[in-house]
Amino acid sequence: MLQLLGLSKQFPGVKALDNVSLSIHAGEIHALCGENGAGKSTLMNILTGNLQPDTGQILLNQQPIQISGPAQATELGIAIVYQQLSLIDGLTVAENIFANRQPRTSLGLIQYKALYQQTQQLLNQLALTDLHPQTRVADLSPGQKQMVEIAKALSQNPDILLLDEPTASLTGRETDILFSLLRQLKAQGKAIVYISHRLAEIFALADVVSVLKDGRYQATERVSNVTYDWLIGRMVGREITMDKSASVATKDVLLQVENLSGERFQHISFHLHRGEILGLAGLVGAGRTEIARAIFGIDAHSSGTIRLKGQTVQIKHPADAVQLGIGYLPEERKRLGLFMEQSVAQNIVTACPPAKGLWFDAGKVKTVSESFREQLGIRTPSVQERVGNLSGGNQQKTMLARWLLANPDVLIVDEPTHGIDIGGKAEIYALLRQLAAQGKGIILISSELPELLALSDRILVIREGELAGELNGANATEKEIMTLATK
């Protein structure tokens, strides 16, 4: 159905794609794998008309095409579910799904009754019973927003569906719904390109897998013919170890939370030791992120006490938390963590801008940023590059660099490897362990149970806004976590 012949794309200082050729067949789920920066998202942006290739050709049903923009991609039957959401928070679910395609009267006015009816039919088809057409997208959870993004793509009835990390924010139930839908679309003869860093998904879902590395095509194989080790070897080109390391936690209590209550959580009490990685587990929507936001001062808490190094503290604003030595890496890096239009350097120094006396020290900004670029392996042609141009993994490293510079005693990391490849995950795991070894206390919120089990000294399980139990990280199991999270 779709052939890519010798596609190349150059950005300043980076060759994102280098002579890539692929064939995508009807009635097939074709997985696309590679580390962050391998060129997967660039390829998707070319197929949706957001970017034009420097060289190469695209054939659709054996006919050469040039995709001038997203509108033409839609006309050609190509739809995409983006890794970074393209929704507008101020609009409703219905207005987002049918943006620019709303039913209208002869005078051009939107027929809202018909719009809501069409949206409800689609949501019913997708088994999204917890979503309503008139709900503002701003009021949805990250997982619900992702399902709206998927519904938006499917509403176009595409022949070719591109999905870029579609399950990164989804619950297990939502993932099952999506997989069922994709299998139905495959049976209808649709072509599906599926990008995911979760290798288990690829082996569960895909028929064929292709690998990119550093913008170059590596291989294509039937999934039934390959192993995890083969796939990782083609993606990374080096051995990846994800073993659990020995605990470096001390008995010194850094942070103590007592009877904390707020929006979507109540009566939360726990303590965090120096050198400890404390995992927070639970289903999406259980209240883990809300607890983190209250500790960091983004949201107010209605009752409870927070103690830092034995002293009761009042945190009414994130600036208070930063001053006290608390850092926070949010779940949604694009919307809440980074200034996407600013440079890598400007993002790194946001929490702790270098000064020379009373003046901002621009020279030191560059020196400090270059140091972190080298230390963390941030792939960017320059620290002056706009951070929005970086891959997801390198954006995440930029946020980590910000907090390494600020040097907090307590670091809260919410889904730190969201949308990051297996090699990038290993690097971030090593960084978190390094920070713990330096005596930092780390609160790790993650929906990936293997990640929690690999990193955490203790695991607190949150269920429906309450503390459901505590497990020792050394011998906890996924079954125990899920039992506490769901019973």
Short mmCIF file of C-alpha atoms in Angstrom, two decimals, residues 41 62 133 144 173-174 212 234 267 301 358 381 400 409 478:
data_model
loop_
_atom_site.label_atom_id
_atom_site.label_comp_id
_atom_site.label_asym_id
_atom_site.label_seq_id
_atom_site.Cartn_x
_atom_site.Cartn_y
_atom_site.Cartn_z
CA SER A 41 9.08 10.72 14.34
CA GLN A 62 2.16 2.18 -6.61
CA PRO A 133 -18.59 14.71 23.93
CA GLN A 144 -8.16 9.99 28.52
CA ARG A 173 -7.90 -1.57 30.06
CA GLU A 174 -7.44 1.26 27.56
CA LEU A 212 16.05 2.44 12.43
CA ARG A 234 19.63 -3.85 16.08
CA HIS A 267 -4.75 10.81 54.56
CA HIS A 301 -3.51 20.56 50.06
CA LEU A 358 23.13 41.07 40.19
CA PRO A 381 23.62 20.07 17.34
CA LEU A 400 16.96 16.12 34.35
CA ASP A 409 17.81 17.14 48.27
CA GLU A 478 4.17 -7.31 39.89
#
